């Protein structure tokens, strides 16, 4: 299986109660590709500036990530984001955003990128996400990530992009904002009603949960939990990992629409 990810490759500056870093490698496509490469062959599509050097490129190349579709623009700087986290690590406070070379990003994929089995549309403008999906005709699975900025400024375009994918990834606040539904289970169902097969809800340090065809699957954050080998949820999505996935799952049955249990639990909320 091969995966193409399209999105930002950037530099970040971060402040937290535990430390500060003025310039580190970041970007949605960066983080996705570094995680996905454990399981399959990954090709990253993005644009960087002249300040993106051999050391940064080697982060990808040394880990077997294909960078043939990373364009470097001379005379310009890479996308830059600065943010601060306070005691509540669930909330990021943006201090500075410089689009730089990313402002003109309009990805045209090579044949190698278009031929991937899976495409992940990282956090970029929804119209670009939709155009990339249209280029990847060979992909049987497409995933999409987004954020509050696009929900507020390009809601209709984002909804159309969501209709074209199988998996949607949002954090809990974004999911509630997009659907205007406070209950996460009902909000995820609304997204699935648009066409996707699964919704992944990111919950920061608390972990993440997946809603998929009546199922609810939760993975806690942190490293203090006892881990075990768990692979069958990826099998359920027909995404075969190259190696075993080590997680700590908590699985419950997501009630079918209209069931007695669903009606009884609907008033309790979902977090």
Coordinates of C-alpha atoms in Angstrom, one line a residue:
X1 CA 0.0 0.0 0.0
X2 CA 1.2 3.5 -0.8
X3 CA 0.1 6.8 0.7
X4 CA 0.3 10.3 -0.6
X5 CA -0.1 13.2 1.8
X6 CA -0.6 16.8 0.6
X7 CA -0.3 19.7 3.0
X8 CA 2.1 22.1 4.8
X9 CA 5.7 21.5 5.5
X10 CA 6.7 24.4 7.8
X11 CA 8.7 25.8 10.7
X12 CA 7.1 26.3 14.1
X13 CA 8.0 28.2 17.2
X14 CA 6.5 26.9 20.4
X15 CA 6.2 28.1 24.0
X16 CA 4.8 25.8 26.8
X17 CA 5.0 25.8 30.6
X18 CA 7.8 23.3 30.1
X19 CA 10.0 24.9 27.6
X20 CA 10.5 27.0 24.4
X21 CA 11.7 26.3 20.9
X22 CA 12.2 29.1 18.4
X23 CA 12.5 27.0 15.2
X24 CA 11.5 23.4 14.8
X25 CA 10.2 21.4 11.8
X26 CA 6.4 21.4 11.7
X27 CA 3.4 21.3 9.4
X28 CA 0.5 18.9 9.0
X29 CA 2.1 16.9 6.1
X30 CA 5.3 16.6 8.1
X31 CA 3.7 15.1 11.2
X32 CA 1.4 12.8 9.1
X33 CA 4.2 11.4 7.0
X34 CA 6.5 10.8 10.0
X35 CA 3.7 8.7 11.6
X36 CA 2.5 6.9 8.5
X37 CA 5.9 5.8 7.4
X38 CA 5.9 3.2 10.2
X39 CA 3.2 1.3 8.3
X40 CA 3.6 1.9 4.6
X41 CA 5.4 3.8 1.8
X42 CA 4.7 7.5 2.0
X43 CA 5.1 10.3 -0.5
X44 CA 4.7 13.9 0.7
X45 CA 3.5 16.8 -1.5
X46 CA 4.3 20.3 -0.3
X47 CA 6.2 23.5 -0.9
X48 CA 9.1 25.0 1.1
X49 CA 11.2 28.1 0.8
X50 CA 15.0 28.6 0.4
X51 CA 15.4 28.4 4.2
X52 CA 14.5 24.7 4.1
X53 CA 17.9 23.1 4.2
X54 CA 19.5 19.7 3.8
X55 CA 19.1 18.9 7.5
X56 CA 15.3 19.4 7.3
X57 CA 15.0 17.4 4.1
X58 CA 17.0 14.6 5.7
X59 CA 14.3 14.2 8.4
X60 CA 12.1 12.8 5.6
X61 CA 14.7 11.1 3.4
X62 CA 16.4 9.2 6.2
X63 CA 13.1 7.7 7.2
X64 CA 12.2 6.5 3.8
X65 CA 9.7 9.2 2.9
X66 CA 9.6 10.2 -0.7
X67 CA 10.1 13.9 -1.2
X68 CA 10.1 14.1 -5.0
X69 CA 6.9 16.2 -4.8
X70 CA 8.2 18.7 -2.3
X71 CA 8.8 21.9 -4.3
X72 CA 11.5 24.4 -3.1
X73 CA 11.0 28.0 -4.2
X74 CA 14.2 30.2 -4.3
X75 CA 14.2 33.6 -2.7
X76 CA 11.2 32.9 -0.4
X77 CA 10.7 31.6 3.1
X78 CA 8.8 28.5 4.3
X79 CA 5.5 28.6 6.0
X80 CA 5.9 29.7 9.7
X81 CA 3.7 29.4 12.7
X82 CA 4.3 30.5 16.3
X83 CA 2.1 29.5 19.2
X84 CA 1.9 29.3 22.9
X85 CA 0.4 26.7 25.2
X86 CA -0.5 27.5 28.8
X87 CA -1.5 25.1 31.6
X88 CA -4.4 23.9 29.5
X89 CA -2.5 22.1 26.9
X90 CA -5.7 21.5 24.9
X91 CA -5.7 25.1 23.7
X92 CA -3.1 26.6 21.4
X93 CA -2.8 30.4 21.3
X94 CA -1.5 31.6 17.9
X95 CA 1.2 34.3 18.2
X96 CA 2.2 34.6 14.5
X97 CA 1.3 33.1 11.1
X98 CA 3.4 33.7 8.0
X99 CA 2.2 31.9 5.0
X100 CA 5.2 32.9 2.9
X101 CA 5.6 30.4 0.0
X102 CA 2.5 28.5 1.2
X103 CA 0.3 31.4 0.1
X104 CA 0.7 30.4 -3.6
X105 CA 0.5 26.6 -3.0
X106 CA -1.6 25.0 -5.7
X107 CA -0.5 21.3 -5.8
X108 CA -0.2 19.6 -9.2
X109 CA 0.7 16.0 -8.4
X110 CA 3.1 13.8 -10.3
X111 CA 2.1 10.5 -11.7
X112 CA 3.8 8.8 -8.7
X113 CA 1.7 10.8 -6.2
X114 CA -1.5 10.3 -8.2
X115 CA -1.1 6.6 -8.3
X116 CA -1.2 6.1 -4.5
X117 CA -3.7 3.7 -2.9
X118 CA -4.5 6.2 -0.1
X119 CA -4.4 10.0 -0.2
X120 CA -4.5 12.2 2.9
X121 CA -5.6 15.8 2.4
X122 CA -3.9 17.6 5.3
X123 CA -5.0 20.9 6.6
X124 CA -5.1 23.2 3.6
X125 CA -7.8 25.2 1.8
X126 CA -10.8 23.0 1.1
X127 CA -11.0 23.8 -2.6
X128 CA -7.4 22.6 -2.9
X129 CA -8.3 19.5 -1.0
X130 CA -11.1 18.7 -3.4
X131 CA -8.9 19.3 -6.5
X132 CA -6.2 17.0 -5.1
X133 CA -8.8 14.3 -4.5
X134 CA -9.9 14.6 -8.1
X135 CA -6.3 14.0 -9.3
X136 CA -5.9 10.8 -7.2
X137 CA -8.3 8.6 -9.1
X138 CA -6.5 5.4 -8.1
X139 CA -6.9 6.1 -4.3
X140 CA -9.6 3.8 -2.8
X141 CA -9.4 5.7 0.6
X142 CA -9.1 9.4 1.1
X143 CA -8.8 11.2 4.4
X144 CA -9.2 14.8 5.2
X145 CA -8.0 17.1 8.1
X146 CA -9.2 20.6 8.6
X147 CA -9.4 23.4 11.3
X148 CA -11.6 26.1 12.7
X149 CA -10.2 28.7 10.3
X150 CA -11.7 26.9 7.3
X151 CA -14.9 26.1 9.1
X152 CA -15.4 29.8 9.7
X153 CA -14.2 31.1 6.3
X154 CA -15.0 28.4 3.8
X155 CA -17.7 26.2 5.3
X156 CA -19.5 25.3 2.1
X157 CA -16.3 24.4 0.3
X158 CA -15.3 22.2 3.3
X159 CA -18.6 20.4 3.3
X160 CA -18.1 19.6 -0.4
X161 CA -14.6 18.4 0.2
X162 CA -15.9 16.1 3.0
X163 CA -18.4 14.6 0.6
X164 CA -15.4 13.4 -1.5
X165 CA -13.5 11.4 1.2
X166 CA -13.9 8.3 3.3
X167 CA -12.3 9.5 6.6
X168 CA -12.6 12.9 8.3
X169 CA -10.2 14.1 11.0
X170 CA -11.1 17.0 13.3
X171 CA -10.6 17.9 17.0
X172 CA -13.6 17.9 19.2
X173 CA -14.1 21.6 19.2
X174 CA -13.9 21.7 15.4
X175 CA -16.4 18.9 15.0
X176 CA -18.9 20.7 17.2
X177 CA -18.3 23.9 15.4
X178 CA -18.9 22.4 11.9
X179 CA -22.0 20.5 12.9
X180 CA -23.4 22.8 15.5
X181 CA -24.0 19.7 17.6
X182 CA -22.5 19.4 21.1
X183 CA -22.8 15.6 21.3
X184 CA -19.8 14.1 19.6
X185 CA -21.6 10.9 18.7
X186 CA -24.4 12.7 17.0
X187 CA -22.0 15.2 15.4
X188 CA -19.9 12.3 14.0
X189 CA -23.1 10.7 12.6
X190 CA -23.9 14.0 10.8
X191 CA -20.5 13.9 9.1
X192 CA -21.0 10.3 8.1
X193 CA -24.3 11.2 6.6
X194 CA -22.4 13.4 4.1
X195 CA -20.6 10.4 2.8
X196 CA -17.5 9.5 4.9
X197 CA -17.2 6.1 6.4
X198 CA -15.4 7.2 9.6
X199 CA -14.7 10.2 11.7
X200 CA -11.6 10.5 13.9
X201 CA -12.0 13.0 16.7
X202 CA -8.7 14.3 18.2
X203 CA -8.9 15.2 21.9
X204 CA -5.4 16.4 22.5
X205 CA -3.7 15.0 25.6
X206 CA -6.8 12.9 26.3
X207 CA -6.3 10.8 23.1
X208 CA -8.6 10.3 20.2
X209 CA -11.8 8.4 19.2
X210 CA -13.1 6.9 16.0
X211 CA -16.7 6.7 15.0
X212 CA -17.3 4.1 12.3
X213 CA -20.5 2.4 11.1
X214 CA -22.1 2.1 14.6
X215 CA -18.8 1.6 16.4
X216 CA -17.0 3.8 18.9
X217 CA -13.3 3.2 19.4
X218 CA -11.2 5.2 21.9
X219 CA -7.4 5.5 22.3
X220 CA -6.2 7.4 25.4
X221 CA -3.3 9.8 25.3
X222 CA -0.1 9.7 27.3
X223 CA 2.3 6.8 27.9
X224 CA 1.2 5.7 31.4
X225 CA -1.3 3.1 30.2
X226 CA -0.5 -0.5 29.7
X227 CA 0.0 -1.1 26.0
X228 CA -1.1 -4.1 23.9
X229 CA -1.0 -5.1 20.3
X230 CA -4.2 -4.2 18.4
X231 CA -4.7 -4.4 14.7
X232 CA -8.2 -5.3 13.8
X233 CA -9.6 -1.7 13.8
X234 CA -7.2 -0.9 10.9
X235 CA -8.5 -4.1 9.2
X236 CA -12.0 -2.8 9.7
X237 CA -11.1 0.3 7.6
X238 CA -9.3 -1.9 5.1
X239 CA -6.0 -0.2 5.9
X240 CA -3.4 -3.0 6.3
X241 CA -0.5 -1.9 8.5
X242 CA 3.0 -3.0 7.6
X243 CA 3.7 -3.9 11.2
X244 CA 1.7 -4.2 14.4
X245 CA 0.1 -1.2 16.0
X246 CA 0.7 -0.7 19.7
X247 CA -2.2 1.1 21.4
X248 CA -4.4 0.8 24.4
X249 CA -8.0 0.5 23.1
X250 CA -11.2 1.0 24.8
X251 CA -14.1 -0.1 22.7
X252 CA -17.8 0.2 23.2
X253 CA -20.8 -0.3 20.9
X254 CA -22.1 2.8 19.3
X255 CA -26.0 2.5 19.4
X256 CA -27.8 2.4 16.1
X257 CA -29.9 5.3 15.2
X258 CA -33.3 5.1 16.9
X259 CA -32.4 2.3 19.3
X260 CA -33.7 2.4 22.9
X261 CA -30.2 2.7 24.2
X262 CA -29.4 5.5 21.9
X263 CA -32.5 7.4 23.0
X264 CA -31.7 6.9 26.7
X265 CA -28.1 8.0 26.3
X266 CA -28.7 11.0 24.0
X267 CA -29.3 13.4 26.9
X268 CA -26.0 12.6 28.6
X269 CA -23.7 14.3 26.1
X270 CA -20.4 13.0 24.9
X271 CA -17.7 15.0 26.6

